[in-house]
Amino acid sequence: MRKLLLVGLLVLFTITVLSVEIVFWYPLSGTKGQVLKEIVERFDKAHPDIKVKLVYTGKYRETAQKVMSALVTKSLPNGGIIPAGPIFTGAYGNYKILEYMLYDPDFDISDFYDVAWDYAKYKGRICAIPYNISTPVLIYNKKLMEEAGLDPNRPPETWEELLEYAKKITKDLNGDGEPDVWGLNIKDTPWLFKAMLFQNDCEIIDADTMTPLFDGPKGVEAAAFWKKLIDEKAMPVGMHNLADKQFISGTLGFYMGSSSRIGKWCGKLPFEVGVAFLPKKVKRAIPIGGAVLVMFPHSKEEDDAMWKLIKWLVSPENLGEFCIKTGYIPIRESVLEVPEVKKFMEENPDYRVAFEQMKYGKAYWHFEQMGTMDYLLYEYLDKIERGILTPEEAMKEAAEKLKKEIENE
């Protein structure tokens, strides 16, 4: 008996000695965070030699700030789900994750969609793996459409129809001169404005010269349409942070925002919800968004363990589960062959919209001033809405400030 006990203690000691702990940062809260935890807990059970320490780092902005601080203090985690990940990896010469991808015969790079890889590159070279990816979609209140005399099963297809339908839905119910029900509101205005730029065949920045392009005629035209939505009472001024609350309360006809809302709203609100592609202008086009999986090099043992976790997270089965439960998009083809995913897509057609829209997806390589660009677009779209600057003046000033920021790098 003593011999068996000694053997058992020796095995336990050996496992303890050989176990590796890795730290994984993530910016997902609520249901999304819980789904991630469940998938990682299964990884822990399947890999008793690896212990994953999950650390919630706040929303995207807070997470990015923590990564920047950790770069300075050399206190980076082993990896994580990081917004704008290429700026914190490729920009610092960190392509460790690419090394693992290229030398792992079980990892199929070609199974991922090309546009998703574009989102994980720094200056054309992969330095991250796409993970919680979403596209902006049009989510609409069928009841309000019907009340406005519109066909609730025919959402707007073009910018012109969007304006027309939104104006019909906007209503002043109490006669105070201000609408109580709005036709349209847009969440995450820089992201959706970039969608409009793409739809009007306008690129955002020249990757070779790092010159902003949204101040050209096509960019100004997109900004002018934004102003038209305001002037013709289709969309409220400066109320974009209230878009979610407006839609949930049934006082908003059309919501333009992340496809991750599909899982939160469809079938769960007291009115029927529809989901459609973003309305087009010259063409259909959408910017993909979200965050990516990254590795920060440590010891070989820790890097190997981190790679095993990343492979686990993006396996077709686990990625399929993650997407079904969160509303994010499957970014590899094999996910759609997972039986549970196939069945889910058949039973929940609204979820298919965001994925099908991926064929119109566009991404531009990450660059260090992306955050500055988004802040400038947010600031100058607000100035357009309030009539402080014309669309042409606003786009010109925003582009000049961004160019100056890039040149002073």
mmCIF file of C-alpha atoms in Angstrom:
data_model
loop_
_atom_site.group_PDB
_atom_site.id
_atom_site.type_symbol
_atom_site.label_atom_id
_atom_site.label_comp_id
_atom_site.label_asym_id
_atom_site.label_seq_id
_atom_site.Cartn_x
_atom_site.Cartn_y
_atom_site.Cartn_z
ATOM 1 C CA MET A 1 0.000 0.000 0.000
ATOM 2 C CA ARG A 2 2.829 2.357 0.910
ATOM 3 C CA LYS A 3 4.477 1.549 -2.410
ATOM 4 C CA LEU A 4 1.328 2.444 -4.355
ATOM 5 C CA LEU A 5 1.011 5.660 -2.378
ATOM 6 C CA LEU A 6 4.610 6.600 -3.156
ATOM 7 C CA VAL A 7 4.073 5.868 -6.863
ATOM 8 C CA GLY A 8 0.933 7.995 -6.847
ATOM 9 C CA LEU A 9 2.726 10.890 -5.177
ATOM 10 C CA LEU A 10 5.593 10.590 -7.641
ATOM 11 C CA VAL A 11 3.178 10.743 -10.608
ATOM 12 C CA LEU A 12 1.423 13.737 -9.080
ATOM 13 C CA PHE A 13 4.772 15.443 -8.455
ATOM 14 C CA THR A 14 5.871 14.732 -12.036
ATOM 15 C CA ILE A 15 2.649 16.191 -13.486
ATOM 16 C CA THR A 16 3.026 19.269 -11.280
ATOM 17 C CA VAL A 17 6.625 19.787 -12.333
ATOM 18 C CA LEU A 18 5.854 19.312 -16.026
ATOM 19 C CA SER A 19 2.728 21.486 -16.084
ATOM 20 C CA VAL A 20 2.960 24.840 -17.833
ATOM 21 C CA GLU A 21 0.872 27.888 -16.941
ATOM 22 C CA ILE A 22 -0.020 30.376 -19.666
ATOM 23 C CA VAL A 23 -1.786 33.701 -19.279
ATOM 24 C CA PHE A 24 -4.523 34.531 -21.793
ATOM 25 C CA TRP A 25 -6.123 37.990 -22.036
ATOM 26 C CA TYR A 26 -9.602 38.464 -23.472
ATOM 27 C CA PRO A 27 -12.011 41.404 -23.958
ATOM 28 C CA LEU A 28 -15.301 39.474 -24.072
ATOM 29 C CA SER A 29 -17.873 39.935 -21.329
ATOM 30 C CA GLY A 30 -21.341 38.550 -20.640
ATOM 31 C CA THR A 31 -22.462 35.559 -22.685
ATOM 32 C CA LYS A 32 -19.495 35.847 -25.045
ATOM 33 C CA GLY A 33 -17.025 35.666 -22.193
ATOM 34 C CA GLN A 34 -18.849 32.736 -20.619
ATOM 35 C CA VAL A 35 -18.784 30.759 -23.872
ATOM 36 C CA LEU A 36 -15.025 31.347 -24.146
ATOM 37 C CA LYS A 37 -14.528 30.181 -20.546
ATOM 38 C CA GLU A 38 -16.430 26.952 -21.209
ATOM 39 C CA ILE A 39 -14.328 26.169 -24.284
ATOM 40 C CA VAL A 40 -11.095 26.875 -22.379
ATOM 41 C CA GLU A 41 -12.244 24.755 -19.423
ATOM 42 C CA ARG A 42 -12.605 21.800 -21.792
ATOM 43 C CA PHE A 43 -9.078 22.502 -23.049
ATOM 44 C CA ASP A 44 -7.780 22.367 -19.473
ATOM 45 C CA LYS A 45 -9.392 18.984 -18.921
ATOM 46 C CA ALA A 46 -8.025 17.621 -22.201
ATOM 47 C CA HIS A 47 -4.525 18.989 -21.438
ATOM 48 C CA PRO A 48 -3.717 18.332 -17.764
ATOM 49 C CA ASP A 49 -0.128 19.430 -18.371
ATOM 50 C CA ILE A 50 -1.274 22.981 -19.265
ATOM 51 C CA LYS A 51 -3.022 25.468 -17.013
ATOM 52 C CA VAL A 52 -4.652 28.457 -18.665
ATOM 53 C CA LYS A 53 -5.071 31.588 -16.585
ATOM 54 C CA LEU A 54 -7.864 33.595 -18.209
ATOM 55 C CA VAL A 55 -7.770 37.330 -17.504
ATOM 56 C CA TYR A 56 -10.645 39.615 -18.546
ATOM 57 C CA THR A 57 -9.075 42.898 -19.654
ATOM 58 C CA GLY A 58 -12.126 45.077 -20.234
ATOM 59 C CA LYS A 59 -13.553 46.210 -23.548
ATOM 60 C CA TYR A 60 -11.519 46.659 -26.731
ATOM 61 C CA ARG A 61 -10.179 50.091 -25.827
ATOM 62 C CA GLU A 62 -9.138 49.080 -22.314
ATOM 63 C CA THR A 63 -7.544 45.894 -23.616
ATOM 64 C CA ALA A 64 -5.520 47.763 -26.230
ATOM 65 C CA GLN A 65 -4.317 50.212 -23.569
ATOM 66 C CA LYS A 66 -3.239 47.353 -21.299
ATOM 67 C CA VAL A 67 -1.312 45.717 -24.120
ATOM 68 C CA MET A 68 0.483 48.989 -24.872
ATOM 69 C CA SER A 69 1.441 49.348 -21.209
ATOM 70 C CA ALA A 70 2.585 45.722 -21.048
ATOM 71 C CA LEU A 71 4.797 46.239 -24.100
ATOM 72 C CA VAL A 72 6.573 49.044 -22.279
ATOM 73 C CA THR A 73 6.921 47.183 -18.979
ATOM 74 C CA LYS A 74 7.689 43.841 -20.657
ATOM 75 C CA SER A 75 4.812 42.185 -18.808
ATOM 76 C CA LEU A 76 2.880 40.774 -21.748
ATOM 77 C CA PRO A 77 0.698 37.688 -21.355
ATOM 78 C CA ASN A 78 1.403 34.587 -23.433
ATOM 79 C CA GLY A 79 -1.363 35.557 -25.799
ATOM 80 C CA GLY A 80 -4.994 36.470 -26.055
ATOM 81 C CA ILE A 81 -7.873 37.868 -28.056
ATOM 82 C CA ILE A 82 -6.584 41.318 -28.902
ATOM 83 C CA PRO A 83 -8.211 44.146 -30.912
ATOM 84 C CA ALA A 84 -5.899 45.545 -33.601
ATOM 85 C CA GLY A 85 -3.579 42.662 -32.777
ATOM 86 C CA PRO A 86 -1.208 43.195 -35.740
ATOM 87 C CA ILE A 87 -0.253 46.607 -34.358
ATOM 88 C CA PHE A 88 1.027 44.911 -31.195
ATOM 89 C CA THR A 89 2.697 41.953 -32.916
ATOM 90 C CA GLY A 90 3.815 42.513 -36.515
ATOM 91 C CA ALA A 91 4.670 46.138 -35.844
ATOM 92 C CA TYR A 92 7.122 44.902 -33.192
ATOM 93 C CA GLY A 93 8.604 42.191 -35.403
ATOM 94 C CA ASN A 94 6.591 39.457 -33.691
ATOM 95 C CA TYR A 95 5.546 36.830 -36.242
ATOM 96 C CA LYS A 96 5.852 33.881 -33.873
ATOM 97 C CA ILE A 97 2.308 32.715 -34.588
ATOM 98 C CA LEU A 98 3.102 32.532 -38.305
ATOM 99 C CA GLU A 99 6.068 30.252 -37.583
ATOM 100 C CA TYR A 100 3.778 27.800 -35.801
ATOM 101 C CA MET A 101 1.193 27.992 -38.582
ATOM 102 C CA LEU A 102 3.735 27.266 -41.310
ATOM 103 C CA TYR A 103 5.439 24.364 -39.539
ATOM 104 C CA ASP A 104 2.311 22.665 -38.197
ATOM 105 C CA PRO A 105 1.111 20.109 -40.790
ATOM 106 C CA ASP A 106 -2.300 19.943 -39.095
ATOM 107 C CA PHE A 107 -3.041 23.645 -39.489
ATOM 108 C CA ASP A 108 -4.767 24.486 -42.786
ATOM 109 C CA ILE A 109 -4.254 28.153 -43.628
ATOM 110 C CA SER A 110 -6.306 27.799 -46.825
ATOM 111 C CA ASP A 111 -9.405 26.832 -44.819
ATOM 112 C CA PHE A 112 -9.708 30.439 -43.575
ATOM 113 C CA TYR A 113 -11.303 33.086 -45.762
ATOM 114 C CA ASP A 114 -8.832 35.436 -47.447
ATOM 115 C CA VAL A 115 -10.552 38.593 -46.213
ATOM 116 C CA ALA A 116 -10.195 37.314 -42.643
ATOM 117 C CA TRP A 117 -6.446 36.871 -43.144
ATOM 118 C CA ASP A 118 -6.238 40.427 -44.485
ATOM 119 C CA TYR A 119 -7.551 41.544 -41.108
ATOM 120 C CA ALA A 120 -4.726 39.640 -39.397
ATOM 121 C CA LYS A 121 -1.792 41.115 -41.328
ATOM 122 C CA TYR A 122 0.780 43.805 -40.728
ATOM 123 C CA LYS A 123 2.170 45.249 -43.968
ATOM 124 C CA GLY A 124 0.978 42.219 -45.880
ATOM 125 C CA ARG A 125 2.345 39.537 -43.550
ATOM 126 C CA ILE A 126 0.222 37.389 -41.218
ATOM 127 C CA CYS A 127 0.955 37.988 -37.550
ATOM 128 C CA ALA A 128 -2.315 36.908 -35.889
ATOM 129 C CA ILE A 129 -5.268 34.576 -36.441
ATOM 130 C CA PRO A 130 -8.785 35.976 -36.964
ATOM 131 C CA TYR A 131 -11.229 34.896 -34.264
ATOM 132 C CA ASN A 132 -14.256 36.875 -33.063
ATOM 133 C CA ILE A 133 -15.029 38.459 -36.401
ATOM 134 C CA SER A 134 -18.222 40.341 -37.219
ATOM 135 C CA THR A 135 -19.625 42.375 -40.070
ATOM 136 C CA PRO A 136 -21.964 45.346 -39.851
ATOM 137 C CA VAL A 137 -25.518 44.417 -40.835
ATOM 138 C CA LEU A 138 -28.908 46.070 -41.132
ATOM 139 C CA ILE A 139 -31.258 44.951 -38.354
ATOM 140 C CA TYR A 140 -34.836 46.171 -38.614
ATOM 141 C CA ASN A 141 -38.140 46.327 -36.748
ATOM 142 C CA LYS A 142 -40.756 44.657 -38.944
ATOM 143 C CA LYS A 143 -43.635 46.110 -36.920
ATOM 144 C CA LEU A 144 -42.500 49.704 -37.521
ATOM 145 C CA MET A 145 -42.014 48.983 -41.216
ATOM 146 C CA GLU A 146 -45.548 47.654 -41.489
ATOM 147 C CA GLU A 147 -46.997 50.608 -39.573
ATOM 148 C CA ALA A 148 -45.227 52.940 -42.026
ATOM 149 C CA GLY A 149 -46.858 51.183 -44.983
ATOM 150 C CA LEU A 150 -43.695 49.333 -45.986
ATOM 151 C CA ASP A 151 -43.317 45.661 -46.804
ATOM 152 C CA PRO A 152 -41.745 44.163 -43.632
ATOM 153 C CA ASN A 153 -40.169 41.418 -45.703
ATOM 154 C CA ARG A 154 -38.475 43.794 -48.124
ATOM 155 C CA PRO A 155 -35.766 45.816 -46.353
ATOM 156 C CA PRO A 156 -33.997 48.642 -48.213
ATOM 157 C CA GLU A 157 -31.478 47.536 -50.834
ATOM 158 C CA THR A 158 -29.863 50.879 -51.670
ATOM 159 C CA TRP A 159 -28.876 54.118 -49.961
ATOM 160 C CA GLU A 160 -31.807 55.861 -51.634
ATOM 161 C CA GLU A 161 -34.288 53.292 -50.342
ATOM 162 C CA LEU A 162 -32.752 53.461 -46.868
ATOM 163 C CA LEU A 163 -33.336 57.200 -46.784
ATOM 164 C CA GLU A 164 -36.866 56.875 -48.160
ATOM 165 C CA TYR A 165 -37.911 54.094 -45.765
ATOM 166 C CA ALA A 166 -36.308 55.709 -42.721
ATOM 167 C CA LYS A 167 -38.126 58.990 -43.368
ATOM 168 C CA LYS A 168 -41.456 57.146 -43.490
ATOM 169 C CA ILE A 169 -40.798 55.453 -40.141
ATOM 170 C CA THR A 170 -39.666 58.623 -38.310
ATOM 171 C CA LYS A 171 -42.596 59.988 -36.254
ATOM 172 C CA ASP A 172 -43.322 62.735 -33.746
ATOM 173 C CA LEU A 173 -45.893 61.040 -31.528
ATOM 174 C CA ASN A 174 -46.481 63.785 -28.939
ATOM 175 C CA GLY A 175 -46.416 66.799 -31.254
ATOM 176 C CA ASP A 176 -43.461 68.535 -29.600
ATOM 177 C CA GLY A 177 -41.597 68.900 -32.870
ATOM 178 C CA GLU A 178 -39.018 66.210 -32.081
ATOM 179 C CA PRO A 179 -39.318 62.636 -33.351
ATOM 180 C CA ASP A 180 -40.066 59.960 -30.766
ATOM 181 C CA VAL A 181 -39.552 57.166 -33.285
ATOM 182 C CA TRP A 182 -36.558 57.343 -35.607
ATOM 183 C CA GLY A 183 -36.125 55.618 -38.922
ATOM 184 C CA LEU A 184 -32.378 54.972 -38.661
ATOM 185 C CA ASN A 185 -29.544 55.066 -36.197
ATOM 186 C CA ILE A 186 -25.970 53.901 -36.599
ATOM 187 C CA LYS A 187 -23.798 52.316 -33.923
ATOM 188 C CA ASP A 188 -19.996 52.595 -34.173
ATOM 189 C CA THR A 189 -20.061 55.451 -36.667
ATOM 190 C CA PRO A 190 -16.429 55.194 -37.915
ATOM 191 C CA TRP A 191 -16.907 51.519 -38.799
ATOM 192 C CA LEU A 192 -20.179 52.088 -40.625
ATOM 193 C CA PHE A 193 -18.840 55.146 -42.411
ATOM 194 C CA LYS A 194 -15.975 53.010 -43.695
ATOM 195 C CA ALA A 195 -18.644 50.637 -45.013
ATOM 196 C CA MET A 196 -20.182 53.539 -46.915
ATOM 197 C CA LEU A 197 -16.794 54.495 -48.309
ATOM 198 C CA PHE A 198 -16.282 50.970 -49.609
ATOM 199 C CA GLN A 199 -19.829 50.884 -50.991
ATOM 200 C CA ASN A 200 -19.109 54.072 -52.931
ATOM 201 C CA ASP A 201 -15.943 52.475 -54.361
ATOM 202 C CA CYS A 202 -13.694 54.623 -52.170
ATOM 203 C CA GLU A 203 -10.638 53.080 -50.532
ATOM 204 C CA ILE A 204 -9.735 54.303 -47.060
ATOM 205 C CA ILE A 205 -5.955 54.598 -47.278
ATOM 206 C CA ASP A 206 -3.242 53.916 -49.845
ATOM 207 C CA ALA A 207 -1.230 51.051 -48.346
ATOM 208 C CA ASP A 208 1.903 51.936 -50.332
ATOM 209 C CA THR A 209 2.101 55.652 -49.562
ATOM 210 C CA MET A 210 -0.025 55.636 -46.361
ATOM 211 C CA THR A 211 -2.067 58.498 -47.815
ATOM 212 C CA PRO A 212 -5.691 58.889 -46.612
ATOM 213 C CA LEU A 213 -8.161 58.628 -49.497
ATOM 214 C CA PHE A 214 -11.503 59.462 -47.897
ATOM 215 C CA ASP A 215 -11.180 63.194 -48.667
ATOM 216 C CA GLY A 216 -11.577 62.579 -52.408
ATOM 217 C CA PRO A 217 -14.842 63.103 -54.345
ATOM 218 C CA LYS A 218 -16.213 59.645 -53.509
ATOM 219 C CA GLY A 219 -15.456 60.052 -49.824
ATOM 220 C CA VAL A 220 -17.079 63.479 -49.732
ATOM 221 C CA GLU A 221 -20.122 62.028 -51.502
ATOM 222 C CA ALA A 222 -20.468 59.413 -48.748
ATOM 223 C CA ALA A 223 -20.170 62.135 -46.096
ATOM 224 C CA ALA A 224 -22.790 64.213 -47.923
ATOM 225 C CA PHE A 225 -25.214 61.286 -47.814
ATOM 226 C CA TRP A 226 -24.582 61.009 -44.064
ATOM 227 C CA LYS A 227 -25.550 64.678 -43.741
ATOM 228 C CA LYS A 228 -28.639 64.090 -45.872
ATOM 229 C CA LEU A 229 -29.825 61.421 -43.438
ATOM 230 C CA ILE A 230 -29.683 64.077 -40.719
ATOM 231 C CA ASP A 231 -31.175 66.952 -42.704
ATOM 232 C CA GLU A 232 -34.164 64.932 -43.884
ATOM 233 C CA LYS A 233 -35.002 63.648 -40.395
ATOM 234 C CA ALA A 234 -34.107 60.033 -41.104
ATOM 235 C CA MET A 235 -31.430 59.857 -38.387
ATOM 236 C CA PRO A 236 -30.934 61.803 -35.117
ATOM 237 C CA VAL A 237 -28.011 64.119 -34.418
ATOM 238 C CA GLY A 238 -25.380 62.866 -31.970
ATOM 239 C CA MET A 239 -27.446 60.022 -30.501
ATOM 240 C CA HIS A 240 -25.518 57.047 -31.850
ATOM 241 C CA ASN A 241 -24.583 55.722 -28.412
ATOM 242 C CA LEU A 242 -28.319 55.280 -27.788
ATOM 243 C CA ALA A 243 -28.896 53.166 -30.899
ATOM 244 C CA ASP A 244 -29.053 49.857 -29.000
ATOM 245 C CA LYS A 245 -31.496 51.180 -26.413
ATOM 246 C CA GLN A 246 -33.672 52.753 -29.090
ATOM 247 C CA PHE A 247 -33.926 49.521 -31.029
ATOM 248 C CA ILE A 248 -34.632 47.351 -27.980
ATOM 249 C CA SER A 249 -37.350 49.762 -26.851
ATOM 250 C CA GLY A 250 -39.085 49.566 -30.236
ATOM 251 C CA THR A 251 -38.506 53.217 -31.170
ATOM 252 C CA LEU A 252 -36.025 52.622 -34.000
ATOM 253 C CA GLY A 253 -36.796 51.214 -37.431
ATOM 254 C CA PHE A 254 -33.350 50.439 -38.832
ATOM 255 C CA TYR A 255 -30.206 49.708 -36.832
ATOM 256 C CA MET A 256 -26.836 49.546 -38.563
ATOM 257 C CA GLY A 257 -24.256 47.846 -36.394
ATOM 258 C CA SER A 258 -22.418 44.648 -35.522
ATOM 259 C CA SER A 259 -23.732 41.237 -36.550
ATOM 260 C CA SER A 260 -23.032 40.133 -32.966
ATOM 261 C CA ARG A 261 -26.392 41.747 -32.093
ATOM 262 C CA ILE A 262 -28.226 39.039 -34.054
ATOM 263 C CA GLY A 263 -27.811 36.501 -31.275
ATOM 264 C CA LYS A 264 -28.871 39.031 -28.645
ATOM 265 C CA TRP A 265 -32.010 40.311 -30.357
ATOM 266 C CA CYS A 266 -33.496 37.905 -32.883
ATOM 267 C CA GLY A 267 -36.358 35.999 -31.284
ATOM 268 C CA LYS A 268 -35.777 37.711 -27.939
ATOM 269 C CA LEU A 269 -37.556 41.079 -28.336
ATOM 270 C CA PRO A 270 -41.318 41.774 -28.132
ATOM 271 C CA PHE A 271 -41.479 42.489 -31.872
ATOM 272 C CA GLU A 272 -40.323 40.645 -34.975
ATOM 273 C CA VAL A 273 -36.788 41.420 -36.051
ATOM 274 C CA GLY A 274 -35.316 41.123 -39.539
ATOM 275 C CA VAL A 275 -31.683 41.045 -40.662
ATOM 276 C CA ALA A 276 -30.365 42.096 -44.058
ATOM 277 C CA PHE A 277 -27.224 43.060 -45.953
ATOM 278 C CA LEU A 278 -26.167 46.684 -45.625
ATOM 279 C CA PRO A 279 -27.804 48.807 -48.336
ATOM 280 C CA LYS A 280 -25.490 49.429 -51.270
ATOM 281 C CA LYS A 281 -24.460 52.422 -53.356
ATOM 282 C CA VAL A 282 -22.111 51.694 -56.285
ATOM 283 C CA LYS A 283 -21.605 48.144 -54.982
ATOM 284 C CA ARG A 284 -22.014 45.927 -51.952
ATOM 285 C CA ALA A 285 -19.043 46.079 -49.613
ATOM 286 C CA ILE A 286 -18.545 45.750 -45.876
ATOM 287 C CA PRO A 287 -15.555 46.197 -43.557
ATOM 288 C CA ILE A 288 -15.000 43.252 -41.251
ATOM 289 C CA GLY A 289 -14.279 43.951 -37.612
ATOM 290 C CA GLY A 290 -13.561 42.263 -34.310
ATOM 291 C CA ALA A 291 -10.386 40.961 -32.714
ATOM 292 C CA VAL A 292 -7.679 38.397 -33.402
ATOM 293 C CA LEU A 293 -5.733 35.697 -31.581
ATOM 294 C CA VAL A 294 -2.109 36.617 -30.912
ATOM 295 C CA MET A 295 0.988 35.081 -29.343
ATOM 296 C CA PHE A 296 3.574 36.964 -27.342
ATOM 297 C CA PRO A 297 6.834 34.949 -27.223
ATOM 298 C CA HIS A 298 8.000 33.547 -23.893
ATOM 299 C CA SER A 299 9.772 30.219 -23.322
ATOM 300 C CA LYS A 300 9.455 27.431 -25.881
ATOM 301 C CA GLU A 301 7.353 25.381 -23.454
ATOM 302 C CA GLU A 302 4.944 28.251 -22.922
ATOM 303 C CA ASP A 303 4.809 29.100 -26.638
ATOM 304 C CA ASP A 304 4.048 25.470 -27.485
ATOM 305 C CA ALA A 305 1.261 25.452 -24.905
ATOM 306 C CA MET A 306 -0.140 28.716 -26.248
ATOM 307 C CA TRP A 307 -0.176 27.324 -29.773
ATOM 308 C CA LYS A 308 -2.105 24.257 -28.581
ATOM 309 C CA LEU A 309 -4.726 26.542 -27.014
ATOM 310 C CA ILE A 310 -5.041 28.660 -30.153
ATOM 311 C CA LYS A 311 -5.486 25.561 -32.318
ATOM 312 C CA TRP A 312 -8.142 24.353 -29.886
ATOM 313 C CA LEU A 313 -10.035 27.656 -30.095
ATOM 314 C CA VAL A 314 -10.100 27.720 -33.902
ATOM 315 C CA SER A 315 -10.842 24.035 -34.444
ATOM 316 C CA PRO A 316 -14.007 23.745 -36.592
ATOM 317 C CA GLU A 317 -16.056 22.245 -33.764
ATOM 318 C CA ASN A 318 -15.057 24.758 -31.082
ATOM 319 C CA LEU A 319 -15.181 27.720 -33.449
ATOM 320 C CA GLY A 320 -18.609 26.576 -34.618
ATOM 321 C CA GLU A 321 -19.876 26.438 -31.044
ATOM 322 C CA PHE A 322 -18.402 29.857 -30.307
ATOM 323 C CA CYS A 323 -20.081 31.412 -33.351
ATOM 324 C CA ILE A 324 -23.482 29.814 -32.726
ATOM 325 C CA LYS A 325 -23.584 31.005 -29.132
ATOM 326 C CA THR A 326 -22.199 34.510 -29.684
ATOM 327 C CA GLY A 327 -23.326 35.591 -33.158
ATOM 328 C CA TYR A 328 -19.785 36.006 -34.483
ATOM 329 C CA ILE A 329 -18.991 34.748 -37.971
ATOM 330 C CA PRO A 330 -17.382 31.402 -38.834
ATOM 331 C CA ILE A 331 -14.174 32.503 -40.552
ATOM 332 C CA ARG A 332 -13.138 29.115 -41.909
ATOM 333 C CA GLU A 333 -14.996 27.039 -44.468
ATOM 334 C CA SER A 334 -14.927 23.756 -42.559
ATOM 335 C CA VAL A 335 -17.031 25.250 -39.746
ATOM 336 C CA LEU A 336 -20.064 25.093 -42.020
ATOM 337 C CA GLU A 337 -19.627 21.341 -42.349
ATOM 338 C CA VAL A 338 -19.970 20.765 -38.606
ATOM 339 C CA PRO A 339 -23.381 19.044 -38.186
ATOM 340 C CA GLU A 340 -24.483 21.281 -35.300
ATOM 341 C CA VAL A 341 -23.628 24.384 -37.310
ATOM 342 C CA LYS A 342 -25.437 23.171 -40.437
ATOM 343 C CA LYS A 343 -28.549 22.436 -38.432
ATOM 344 C CA PHE A 344 -28.376 25.764 -36.607
ATOM 345 C CA MET A 345 -28.023 27.770 -39.832
ATOM 346 C CA GLU A 346 -31.031 25.971 -41.328
ATOM 347 C CA GLU A 347 -33.162 26.702 -38.280
ATOM 348 C CA ASN A 348 -31.956 30.300 -37.825
ATOM 349 C CA PRO A 349 -31.736 31.981 -41.236
ATOM 350 C CA ASP A 350 -31.047 35.412 -39.705
ATOM 351 C CA TYR A 351 -27.614 34.165 -38.628
ATOM 352 C CA ARG A 352 -26.788 33.260 -42.220
ATOM 353 C CA VAL A 353 -27.082 36.878 -43.361
ATOM 354 C CA ALA A 354 -23.862 38.028 -41.710
ATOM 355 C CA PHE A 355 -21.954 35.028 -42.991
ATOM 356 C CA GLU A 356 -23.308 35.291 -46.549
ATOM 357 C CA GLN A 357 -22.387 38.972 -46.540
ATOM 358 C CA MET A 358 -18.742 37.970 -46.006
ATOM 359 C CA LYS A 359 -18.361 37.529 -49.766
ATOM 360 C CA TYR A 360 -18.525 41.327 -49.924
ATOM 361 C CA GLY A 361 -16.064 41.725 -47.060
ATOM 362 C CA LYS A 362 -13.096 44.075 -47.240
ATOM 363 C CA ALA A 363 -10.202 44.664 -44.888
ATOM 364 C CA TYR A 364 -7.156 46.882 -45.003
ATOM 365 C CA TRP A 365 -3.832 46.140 -43.377
ATOM 366 C CA HIS A 366 -3.487 47.378 -39.841
ATOM 367 C CA PHE A 367 -1.378 50.467 -39.268
ATOM 368 C CA GLU A 368 -0.372 52.254 -36.071
ATOM 369 C CA GLN A 369 -2.649 55.253 -36.571
ATOM 370 C CA MET A 370 -5.861 53.246 -37.045
ATOM 371 C CA GLY A 371 -7.161 54.342 -33.663
ATOM 372 C CA THR A 372 -6.429 57.974 -34.512
ATOM 373 C CA MET A 373 -8.262 57.581 -37.817
ATOM 374 C CA ASP A 374 -11.365 56.161 -36.150
ATOM 375 C CA TYR A 375 -11.347 58.942 -33.564
ATOM 376 C CA LEU A 376 -11.049 61.564 -36.312
ATOM 377 C CA LEU A 377 -13.887 60.035 -38.325
ATOM 378 C CA TYR A 378 -16.048 59.979 -35.198
ATOM 379 C CA GLU A 379 -15.215 63.607 -34.417
ATOM 380 C CA TYR A 380 -15.727 64.938 -37.929
ATOM 381 C CA LEU A 381 -18.905 63.009 -38.650
ATOM 382 C CA ASP A 382 -20.307 64.654 -35.526
ATOM 383 C CA LYS A 383 -19.257 68.064 -36.873
ATOM 384 C CA ILE A 384 -21.008 67.269 -40.140
ATOM 385 C CA GLU A 385 -24.177 66.243 -38.293
ATOM 386 C CA ARG A 386 -24.209 69.463 -36.261
ATOM 387 C CA GLY A 387 -23.529 71.675 -39.290
ATOM 388 C CA ILE A 388 -20.197 72.910 -37.919
ATOM 389 C CA LEU A 389 -18.382 71.875 -41.110
ATOM 390 C CA THR A 390 -19.508 70.903 -44.585
ATOM 391 C CA PRO A 391 -18.861 67.299 -45.663
ATOM 392 C CA GLU A 392 -16.006 68.497 -47.891
ATOM 393 C CA GLU A 393 -14.410 70.605 -45.137
ATOM 394 C CA ALA A 394 -14.725 67.811 -42.580
ATOM 395 C CA MET A 395 -13.204 65.111 -44.769
ATOM 396 C CA LYS A 396 -10.351 67.411 -45.777
ATOM 397 C CA GLU A 397 -9.492 68.342 -42.181
ATOM 398 C CA ALA A 398 -9.745 64.756 -40.949
ATOM 399 C CA ALA A 399 -7.491 63.480 -43.747
ATOM 400 C CA GLU A 400 -4.934 66.256 -43.158
ATOM 401 C CA LYS A 401 -4.755 65.489 -39.424
ATOM 402 C CA LEU A 402 -4.382 61.771 -40.073
ATOM 403 C CA LYS A 403 -1.672 62.351 -42.668
ATOM 404 C CA LYS A 404 0.207 64.600 -40.251
ATOM 405 C CA GLU A 405 -0.033 61.940 -37.540
ATOM 406 C CA ILE A 406 1.339 59.302 -39.933
ATOM 407 C CA GLU A 407 4.205 61.536 -41.071
ATOM 408 C CA ASN A 408 5.186 62.301 -37.477
ATOM 409 C CA GLU A 409 5.434 58.606 -36.592
#
